[in-house]
Amino acid sequence: MSKTTAKDRMAEFLDDVFGPGVHLATDPDLLDLPAGLGKTWTAKLKDGRMITIQLSGAISVIGQTKAPAPTRNFSYDQALNKFNRLRTSMGVPKEWRWVDAPTDFISGSSKPVGQWRFDVSHLPPGFRYGHPHRSFGALFDSRTGQILSVCFRISSSPVPERVKIDQPDAVRLALAAAKAPSSLVIQTGIGLGFAYSDDQRQTLRPTYCIPLADRRVVEIDAEFGTCLAISQFK
């Protein structure tokens, strides 16, 4: 992908997803990703966020600055009711507490949209993501109510052979994607699990979830090392 093509695609993506007012502040630079994972086009936005395009074509927006609030035709209460029906149908214990958080951006094959994310686990109230043994979560498109993904997290089971990225490298990749210092990593909250995405791929992917002390969670593909999502908790 040439520099001109990368810049054009970034501009088209920004206009399509965020509308007017979000623009590139710098031209794209071709940078090496950590851990020998190849090169990516990276540019800075005028609001301080970063936008990247991998040579594979996957595009991401990274940063804490929120995009304009999307239209939410599917309310929080509707999403919660649908989530509770889903967890019941899948046998998730009722005593598991749930935590919700709107997701700011999600990258990969899908464009960023307004979303409702719910997770349940054994853990006490407060900021938690994942569980040393298991947790269950779902992500909904807040415009349509479509279930975007259903996730099961594990960390005590044998490591699947598709996992090519070890945990230290996953943490380094997550910190690079979130532009965060290593001191923000909540080591006890890191989970290796699987995410099922109801998109055209219909694939179950091994993922790392790396929670940060600033209430963000970074999801790293455990096979390829790509950043799948950065979530901002309330």
CSV table of N, CA and C in Angstrom, one decimal, residues 42-45 47-53 59-67 104-107 176-180 227-231:
chain,number,residue,atom,x,y,z
A,42,THR,N,1.0,4.5,10.0
A,42,THR,CA,0.5,5.2,11.2
A,42,THR,C,0.5,6.7,11.0
A,43,ALA,N,-0.6,7.4,11.4
A,43,ALA,CA,-0.7,8.8,11.3
A,43,ALA,C,-1.4,9.3,12.6
A,44,LYS,N,-1.2,10.6,12.9
A,44,LYS,CA,-1.8,11.3,14.0
A,44,LYS,C,-3.0,12.1,13.6
A,45,LEU,N,-4.1,12.0,14.4
A,45,LEU,CA,-5.3,12.8,14.1
A,45,LEU,C,-5.2,14.2,14.9
A,47,ASP,N,-7.2,15.5,16.8
A,47,ASP,CA,-7.7,15.4,18.2
A,47,ASP,C,-6.8,14.6,19.1
A,48,GLY,N,-5.6,14.2,18.6
A,48,GLY,CA,-4.7,13.5,19.4
A,48,GLY,C,-4.6,12.0,19.3
A,49,ARG,N,-5.7,11.4,18.7
A,49,ARG,CA,-5.6,10.0,18.5
A,49,ARG,C,-4.7,9.6,17.4
A,50,MET,N,-4.5,8.3,17.3
A,50,MET,CA,-3.7,7.7,16.2
A,50,MET,C,-4.6,6.8,15.3
A,51,ILE,N,-4.2,6.8,14.0
A,51,ILE,CA,-4.9,5.9,13.1
A,51,ILE,C,-3.9,5.0,12.4
A,52,THR,N,-4.1,3.7,12.3
A,52,THR,CA,-3.2,2.8,11.7
A,52,THR,C,-3.8,1.9,10.7
A,53,ILE,N,-3.1,1.6,9.7
A,53,ILE,CA,-3.5,0.6,8.7
A,53,ILE,C,-2.4,-0.4,8.5
A,59,ILE,N,-7.7,-1.8,9.7
A,59,ILE,CA,-7.6,-0.4,10.1
A,59,ILE,C,-8.0,-0.2,11.6
A,60,SER,N,-7.3,0.7,12.3
A,60,SER,CA,-7.7,0.9,13.7
A,60,SER,C,-7.6,2.4,14.0
A,61,VAL,N,-8.4,2.8,15.0
A,61,VAL,CA,-8.3,4.1,15.6
A,61,VAL,C,-7.9,3.9,17.1
A,62,ILE,N,-6.9,4.5,17.5
A,62,ILE,CA,-6.3,4.3,18.9
A,62,ILE,C,-6.3,5.6,19.6
A,63,GLY,N,-6.9,5.6,20.9
A,63,GLY,CA,-6.8,6.8,21.7
A,63,GLY,C,-8.0,6.8,22.6
A,64,GLN,N,-8.0,7.7,23.6
A,64,GLN,CA,-9.1,7.9,24.5
A,64,GLN,C,-10.1,8.9,24.2
A,65,THR,N,-9.8,9.8,23.2
A,65,THR,CA,-10.7,10.8,22.8
A,65,THR,C,-11.9,10.2,22.2
A,66,LYS,N,-13.1,10.5,22.6
A,66,LYS,CA,-14.3,9.8,22.1
A,66,LYS,C,-14.8,10.4,20.8
A,67,ALA,N,-15.3,9.6,19.9
A,67,ALA,CA,-15.9,10.1,18.7
A,67,ALA,C,-17.3,10.7,19.0
A,104,ASP,N,-15.5,2.3,23.0
A,104,ASP,CA,-15.3,3.5,22.1
A,104,ASP,C,-14.9,3.1,20.7
A,105,PHE,N,-14.0,2.1,20.5
A,105,PHE,CA,-13.6,1.8,19.2
A,105,PHE,C,-13.4,0.3,19.2
A,106,ILE,N,-13.7,-0.3,18.0
A,106,ILE,CA,-13.4,-1.7,17.8
A,106,ILE,C,-12.8,-1.8,16.4
A,107,SER,N,-11.6,-2.5,16.3
A,107,SER,CA,-10.9,-2.6,15.0
A,107,SER,C,-11.0,-4.0,14.5
A,176,ALA,N,1.7,-0.6,23.3
A,176,ALA,CA,2.0,0.2,22.2
A,176,ALA,C,0.7,0.7,21.5
A,177,ALA,N,-0.3,-0.2,21.4
A,177,ALA,CA,-1.5,0.2,20.8
A,177,ALA,C,-2.2,1.3,21.6
A,178,ALA,N,-2.2,1.1,22.9
A,178,ALA,CA,-2.9,2.1,23.8
A,178,ALA,C,-2.0,3.3,24.1
A,179,LYS,N,-0.7,3.3,23.7
A,179,LYS,CA,0.2,4.3,24.0
A,179,LYS,C,0.2,4.6,25.5
A,180,ALA,N,0.4,3.5,26.3
A,180,ALA,CA,0.3,3.6,27.7
A,180,ALA,C,1.7,3.1,28.3
A,227,CYS,N,-4.1,-5.8,17.2
A,227,CYS,CA,-5.0,-5.2,18.2
A,227,CYS,C,-6.4,-5.3,17.7
A,228,LEU,N,-7.3,-6.1,18.4
A,228,LEU,CA,-8.6,-6.3,18.0
A,228,LEU,C,-9.6,-5.2,18.5
A,229,ALA,N,-9.3,-4.7,19.7
A,229,ALA,CA,-10.2,-3.7,20.2
A,229,ALA,C,-9.5,-2.9,21.4
A,230,ILE,N,-9.9,-1.7,21.6
A,230,ILE,CA,-9.6,-0.9,22.8
A,230,ILE,C,-10.9,-0.4,23.4
A,231,SER,N,-11.2,-0.9,24.6
A,231,SER,CA,-12.5,-0.5,25.2
A,231,SER,C,-12.2,0.5,26.3
